[in-house]
XYZ file of N, CA and C in Angstrom:
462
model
N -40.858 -21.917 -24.410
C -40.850 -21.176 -23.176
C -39.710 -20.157 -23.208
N -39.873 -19.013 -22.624
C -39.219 -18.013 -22.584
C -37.880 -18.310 -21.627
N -36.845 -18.038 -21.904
C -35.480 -17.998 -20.825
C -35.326 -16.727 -20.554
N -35.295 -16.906 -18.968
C -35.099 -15.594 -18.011
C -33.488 -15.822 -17.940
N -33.149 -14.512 -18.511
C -31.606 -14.182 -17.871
C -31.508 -13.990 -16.601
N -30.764 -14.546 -15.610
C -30.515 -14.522 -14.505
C -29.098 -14.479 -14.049
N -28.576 -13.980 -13.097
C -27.148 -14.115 -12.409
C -26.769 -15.396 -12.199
N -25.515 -15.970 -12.220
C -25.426 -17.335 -11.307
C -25.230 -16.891 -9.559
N -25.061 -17.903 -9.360
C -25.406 -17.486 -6.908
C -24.099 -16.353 -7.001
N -22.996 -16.297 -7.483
C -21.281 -15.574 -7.580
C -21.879 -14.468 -7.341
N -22.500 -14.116 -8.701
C -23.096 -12.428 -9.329
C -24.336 -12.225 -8.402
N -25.122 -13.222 -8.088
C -26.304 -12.625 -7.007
C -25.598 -11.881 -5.906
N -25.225 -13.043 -4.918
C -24.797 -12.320 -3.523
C -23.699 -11.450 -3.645
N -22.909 -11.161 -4.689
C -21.704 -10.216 -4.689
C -22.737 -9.029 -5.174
N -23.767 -9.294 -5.956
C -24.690 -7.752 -6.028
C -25.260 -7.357 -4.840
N -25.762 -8.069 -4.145
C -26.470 -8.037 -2.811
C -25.368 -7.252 -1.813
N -23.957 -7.732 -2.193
C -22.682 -7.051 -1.315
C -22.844 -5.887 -1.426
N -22.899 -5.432 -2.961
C -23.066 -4.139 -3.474
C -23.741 -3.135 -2.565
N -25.086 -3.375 -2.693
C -25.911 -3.165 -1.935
C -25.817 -2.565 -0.549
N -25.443 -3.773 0.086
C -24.848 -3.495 1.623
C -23.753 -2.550 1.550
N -22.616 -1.998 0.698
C -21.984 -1.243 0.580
C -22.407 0.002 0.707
N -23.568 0.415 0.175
C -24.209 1.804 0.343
C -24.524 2.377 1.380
N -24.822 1.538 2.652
C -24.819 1.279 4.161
C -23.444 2.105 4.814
N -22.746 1.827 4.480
C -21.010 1.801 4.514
C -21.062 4.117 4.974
N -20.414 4.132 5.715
C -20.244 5.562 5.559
C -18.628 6.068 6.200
N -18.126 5.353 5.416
C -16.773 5.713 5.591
C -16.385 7.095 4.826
N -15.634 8.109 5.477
C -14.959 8.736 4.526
C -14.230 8.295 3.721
N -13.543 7.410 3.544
C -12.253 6.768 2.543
C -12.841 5.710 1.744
N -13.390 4.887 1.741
C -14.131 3.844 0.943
C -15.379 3.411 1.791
N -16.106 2.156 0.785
C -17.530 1.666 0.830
C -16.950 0.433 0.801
N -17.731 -0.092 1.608
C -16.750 -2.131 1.009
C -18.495 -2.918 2.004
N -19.020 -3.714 1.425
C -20.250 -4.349 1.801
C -19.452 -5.917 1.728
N -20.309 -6.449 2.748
C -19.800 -8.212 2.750
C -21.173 -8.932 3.250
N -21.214 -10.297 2.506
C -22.337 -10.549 2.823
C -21.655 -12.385 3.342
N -22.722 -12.950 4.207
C -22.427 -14.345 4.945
C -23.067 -15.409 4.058
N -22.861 -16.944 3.478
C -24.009 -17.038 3.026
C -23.852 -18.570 3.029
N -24.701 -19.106 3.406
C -24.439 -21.269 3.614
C -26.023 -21.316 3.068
N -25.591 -22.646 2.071
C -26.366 -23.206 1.451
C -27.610 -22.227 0.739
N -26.691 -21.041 0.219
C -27.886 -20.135 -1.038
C -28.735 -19.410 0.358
N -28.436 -19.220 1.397
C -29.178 -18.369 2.478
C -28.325 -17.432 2.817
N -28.636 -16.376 2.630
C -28.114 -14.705 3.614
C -28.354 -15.582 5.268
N -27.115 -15.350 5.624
C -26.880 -15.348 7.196
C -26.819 -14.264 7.650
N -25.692 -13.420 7.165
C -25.631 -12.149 7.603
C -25.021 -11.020 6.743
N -24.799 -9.635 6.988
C -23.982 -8.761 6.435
C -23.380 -7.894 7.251
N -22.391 -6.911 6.096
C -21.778 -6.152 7.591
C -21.271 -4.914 6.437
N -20.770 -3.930 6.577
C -20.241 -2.903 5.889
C -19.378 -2.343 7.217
N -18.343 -1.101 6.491
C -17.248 -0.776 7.491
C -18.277 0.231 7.881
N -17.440 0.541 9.107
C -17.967 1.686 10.141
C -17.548 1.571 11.383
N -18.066 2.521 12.106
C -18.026 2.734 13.702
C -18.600 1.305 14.361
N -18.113 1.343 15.540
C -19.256 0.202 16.260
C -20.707 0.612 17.043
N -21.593 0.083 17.040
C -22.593 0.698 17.525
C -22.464 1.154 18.788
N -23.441 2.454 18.518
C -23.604 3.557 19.730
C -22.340 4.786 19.236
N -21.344 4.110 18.434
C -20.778 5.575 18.491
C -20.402 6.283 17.129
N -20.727 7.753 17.599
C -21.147 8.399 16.317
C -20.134 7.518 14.660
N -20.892 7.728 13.248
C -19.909 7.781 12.669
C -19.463 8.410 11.698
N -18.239 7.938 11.339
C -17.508 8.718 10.838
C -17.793 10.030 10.015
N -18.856 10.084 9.201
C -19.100 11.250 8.593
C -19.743 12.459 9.962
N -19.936 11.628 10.791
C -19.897 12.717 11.879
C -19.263 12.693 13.306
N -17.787 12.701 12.570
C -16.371 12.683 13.087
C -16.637 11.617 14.275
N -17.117 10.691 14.513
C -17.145 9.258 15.092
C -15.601 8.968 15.355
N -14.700 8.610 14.032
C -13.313 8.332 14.316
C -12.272 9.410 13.710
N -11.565 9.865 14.363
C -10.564 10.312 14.661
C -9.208 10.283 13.338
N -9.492 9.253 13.279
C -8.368 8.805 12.363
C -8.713 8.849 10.946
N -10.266 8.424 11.008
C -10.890 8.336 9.225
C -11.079 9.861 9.217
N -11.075 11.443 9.886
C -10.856 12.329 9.861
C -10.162 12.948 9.106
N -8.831 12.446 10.291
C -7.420 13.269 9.740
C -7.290 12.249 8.471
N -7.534 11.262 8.036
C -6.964 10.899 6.812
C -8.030 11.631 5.325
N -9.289 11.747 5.483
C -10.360 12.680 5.074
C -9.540 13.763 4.533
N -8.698 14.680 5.531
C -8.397 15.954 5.708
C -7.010 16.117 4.919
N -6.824 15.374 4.693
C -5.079 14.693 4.312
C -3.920 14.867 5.360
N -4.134 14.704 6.640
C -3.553 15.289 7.736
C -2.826 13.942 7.918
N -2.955 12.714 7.503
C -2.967 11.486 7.843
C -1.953 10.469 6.657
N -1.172 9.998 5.976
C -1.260 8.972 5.345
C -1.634 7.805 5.190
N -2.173 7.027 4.280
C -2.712 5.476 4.213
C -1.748 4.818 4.874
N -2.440 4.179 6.239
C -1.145 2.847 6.885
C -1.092 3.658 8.374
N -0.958 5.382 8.275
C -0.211 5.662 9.922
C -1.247 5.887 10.688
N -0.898 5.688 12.162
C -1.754 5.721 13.370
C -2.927 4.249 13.102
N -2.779 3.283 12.480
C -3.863 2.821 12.116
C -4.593 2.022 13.595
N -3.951 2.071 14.691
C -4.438 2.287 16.386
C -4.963 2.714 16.647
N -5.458 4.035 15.728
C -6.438 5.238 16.467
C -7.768 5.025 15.892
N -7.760 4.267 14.877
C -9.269 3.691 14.175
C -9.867 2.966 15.057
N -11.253 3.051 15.142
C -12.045 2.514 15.705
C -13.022 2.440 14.662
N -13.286 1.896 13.548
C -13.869 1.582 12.526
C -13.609 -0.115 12.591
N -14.768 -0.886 12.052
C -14.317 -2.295 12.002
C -14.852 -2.028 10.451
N -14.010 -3.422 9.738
C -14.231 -3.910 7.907
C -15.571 -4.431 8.012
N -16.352 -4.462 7.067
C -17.446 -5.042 6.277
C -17.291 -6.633 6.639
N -16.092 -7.437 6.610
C -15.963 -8.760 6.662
C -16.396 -9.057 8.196
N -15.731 -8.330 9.028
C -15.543 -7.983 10.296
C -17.180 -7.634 11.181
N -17.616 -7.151 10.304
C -18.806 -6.530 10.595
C -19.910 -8.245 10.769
N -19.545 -8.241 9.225
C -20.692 -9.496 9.184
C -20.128 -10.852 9.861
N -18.943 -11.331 10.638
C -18.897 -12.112 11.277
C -19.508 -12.358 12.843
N -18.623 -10.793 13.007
C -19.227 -10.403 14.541
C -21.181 -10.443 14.824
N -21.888 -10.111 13.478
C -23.134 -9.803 13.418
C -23.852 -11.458 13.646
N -22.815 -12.460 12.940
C -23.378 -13.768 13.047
C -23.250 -14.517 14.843
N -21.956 -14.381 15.242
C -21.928 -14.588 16.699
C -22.897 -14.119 17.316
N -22.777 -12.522 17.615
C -23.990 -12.234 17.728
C -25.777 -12.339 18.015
N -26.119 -13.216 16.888
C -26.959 -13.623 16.680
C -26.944 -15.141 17.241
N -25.943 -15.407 17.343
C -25.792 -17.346 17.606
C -25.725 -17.781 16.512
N -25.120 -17.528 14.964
C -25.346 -18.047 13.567
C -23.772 -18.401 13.173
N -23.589 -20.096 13.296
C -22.451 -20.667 12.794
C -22.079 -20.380 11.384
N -20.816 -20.013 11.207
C -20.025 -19.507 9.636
C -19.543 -20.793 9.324
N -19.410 -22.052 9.930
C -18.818 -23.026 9.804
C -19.698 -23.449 8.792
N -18.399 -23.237 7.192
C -18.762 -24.048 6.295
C -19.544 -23.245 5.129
N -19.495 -21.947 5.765
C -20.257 -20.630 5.184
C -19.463 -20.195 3.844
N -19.984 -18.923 2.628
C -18.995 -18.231 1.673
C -18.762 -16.775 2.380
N -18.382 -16.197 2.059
C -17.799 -14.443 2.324
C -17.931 -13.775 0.900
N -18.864 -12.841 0.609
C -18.991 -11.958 -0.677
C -18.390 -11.007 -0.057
N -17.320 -9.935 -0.503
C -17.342 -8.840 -0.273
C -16.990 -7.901 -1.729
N -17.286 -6.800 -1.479
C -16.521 -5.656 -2.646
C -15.539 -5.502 -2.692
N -14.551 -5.929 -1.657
C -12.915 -6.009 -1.947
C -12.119 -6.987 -1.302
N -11.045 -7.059 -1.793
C -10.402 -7.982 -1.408
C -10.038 -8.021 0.128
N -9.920 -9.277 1.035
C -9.704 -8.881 2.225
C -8.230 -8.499 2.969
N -8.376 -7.908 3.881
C -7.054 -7.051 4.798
C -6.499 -8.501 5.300
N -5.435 -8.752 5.675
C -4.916 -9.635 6.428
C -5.280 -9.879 8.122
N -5.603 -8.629 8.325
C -6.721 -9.158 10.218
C -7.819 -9.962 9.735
N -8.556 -9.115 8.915
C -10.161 -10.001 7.945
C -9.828 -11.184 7.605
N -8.616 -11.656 6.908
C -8.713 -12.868 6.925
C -8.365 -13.922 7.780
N -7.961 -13.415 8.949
C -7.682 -14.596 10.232
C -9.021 -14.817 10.559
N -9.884 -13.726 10.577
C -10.952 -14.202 11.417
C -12.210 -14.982 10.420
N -12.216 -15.073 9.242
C -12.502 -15.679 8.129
C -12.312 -17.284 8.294
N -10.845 -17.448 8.139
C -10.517 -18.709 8.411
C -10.733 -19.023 10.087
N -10.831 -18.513 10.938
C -11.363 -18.794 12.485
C -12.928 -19.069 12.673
N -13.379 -18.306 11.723
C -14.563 -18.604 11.402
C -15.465 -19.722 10.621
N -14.454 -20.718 10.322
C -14.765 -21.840 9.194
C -15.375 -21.533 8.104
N -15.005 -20.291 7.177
C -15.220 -19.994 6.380
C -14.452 -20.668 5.126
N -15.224 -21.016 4.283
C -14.571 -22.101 3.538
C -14.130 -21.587 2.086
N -15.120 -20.121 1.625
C -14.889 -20.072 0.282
C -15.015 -18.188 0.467
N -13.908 -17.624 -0.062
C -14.666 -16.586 -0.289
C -14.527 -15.684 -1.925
N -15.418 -14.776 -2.123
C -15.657 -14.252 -3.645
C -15.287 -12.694 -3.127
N -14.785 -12.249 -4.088
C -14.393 -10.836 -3.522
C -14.233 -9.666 -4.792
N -13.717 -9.013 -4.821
C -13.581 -7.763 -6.040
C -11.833 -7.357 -5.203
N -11.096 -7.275 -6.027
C -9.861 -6.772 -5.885
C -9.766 -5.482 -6.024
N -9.285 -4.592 -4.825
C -9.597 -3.354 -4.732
C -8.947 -3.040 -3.499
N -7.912 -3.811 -3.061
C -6.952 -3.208 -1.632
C -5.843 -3.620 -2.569
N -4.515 -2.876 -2.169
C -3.313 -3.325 -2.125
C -3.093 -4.359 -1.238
N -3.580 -4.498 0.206
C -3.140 -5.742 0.920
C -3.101 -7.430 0.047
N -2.047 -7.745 -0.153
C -2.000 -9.089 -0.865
C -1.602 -10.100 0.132
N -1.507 -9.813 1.853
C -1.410 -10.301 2.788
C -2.844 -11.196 2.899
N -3.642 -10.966 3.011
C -4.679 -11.702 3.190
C -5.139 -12.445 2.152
N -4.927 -12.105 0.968
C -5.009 -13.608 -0.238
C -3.834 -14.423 0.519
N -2.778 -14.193 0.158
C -2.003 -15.106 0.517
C -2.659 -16.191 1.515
N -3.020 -15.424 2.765
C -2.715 -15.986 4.118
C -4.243 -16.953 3.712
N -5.232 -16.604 2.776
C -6.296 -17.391 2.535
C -5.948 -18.821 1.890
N -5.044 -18.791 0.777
C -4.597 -20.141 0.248
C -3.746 -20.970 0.979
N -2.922 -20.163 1.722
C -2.175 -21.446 3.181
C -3.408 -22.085 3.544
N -4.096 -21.129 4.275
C -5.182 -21.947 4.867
C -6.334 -22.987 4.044
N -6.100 -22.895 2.868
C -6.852 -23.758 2.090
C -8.312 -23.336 1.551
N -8.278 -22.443 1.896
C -9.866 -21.512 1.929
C -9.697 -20.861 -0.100
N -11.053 -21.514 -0.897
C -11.233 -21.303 -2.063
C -11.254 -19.875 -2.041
N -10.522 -18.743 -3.064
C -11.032 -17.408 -3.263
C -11.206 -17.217 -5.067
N -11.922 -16.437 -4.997
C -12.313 -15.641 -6.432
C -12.070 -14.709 -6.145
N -11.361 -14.266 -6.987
C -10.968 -12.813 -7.319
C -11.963 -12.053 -8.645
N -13.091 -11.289 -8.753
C -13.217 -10.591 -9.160
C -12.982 -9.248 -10.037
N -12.569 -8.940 -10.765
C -11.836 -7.683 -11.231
C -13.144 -6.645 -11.305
């Protein structure tokens, strides 16, 4: 019998992240995250505006603008964003819906911000897989206090 090359579940749903990344219409980066308990898509989320208001590629926020424009540096005004993360996205999308994370993984394309990961671990998120691709090393950290498994990706 023939053997089908296949992904293991890591490489599936972190491709599937991929995916959801293309969604993403940030001026500054793409970052896709996907929800997932027991080998089932719960949910996803990519960065952006919140619904109903325009985004960003059609000046939606203010801030992903002036930083666009170079009017801005990485880090200042970061108050004036009204963009939520990909992680952020797909948690809120599960409440939402009424869909418990308790006990859930987190795929995303990058590593998470330190807000992303409070609400990760608030979320009973137990494991997450990621691609390293922020400077924030605040939110790994703050993931292994909390006991929460991560993969780091390169």
């Amino acid at each position: 019998m023939k053997k089908i090359n296949k992904p293991d579940w890591d490489e599936y749903f972190m491709k599937i992240a991929e995916v959801v990344k293309s969604r993403a219409d940030c001026l500054r980066r793409q970052v896709g995250a996907v929800i997932v308990k027991d080998l089932h898509i719960l949910t996803t989320g990519y960065n952006g505006t919140p619904h109903g208001i325009k985004n960003c590629t059609e000046g939606g926020c203010w801030r992903c603008l002036m930083r666009h424009q170079g009017k801005l540096k990485s880090g200042e005004k970061k108050e004036f964003c009204v963009c939520l993360h990909a992680e952020q996205n797909a948690i809120i999308q599960a409440a939402y819906l009424g869909v418990s994370t308790k006990g859930a993984i987190l795929y995303s394309t990058a590593n998470p911000c330190s807000t992303c990961t409070k609400m990760i671990i608030n979320a009973g998120i137990v494991k997450v897989v990621c691609k390293k691709e922020r400077h924030d090393e605040e939110g790994t950290g703050l993931l292994k206090k909390a006991g929460i498994k991560i993969i780091i990706n390169k």
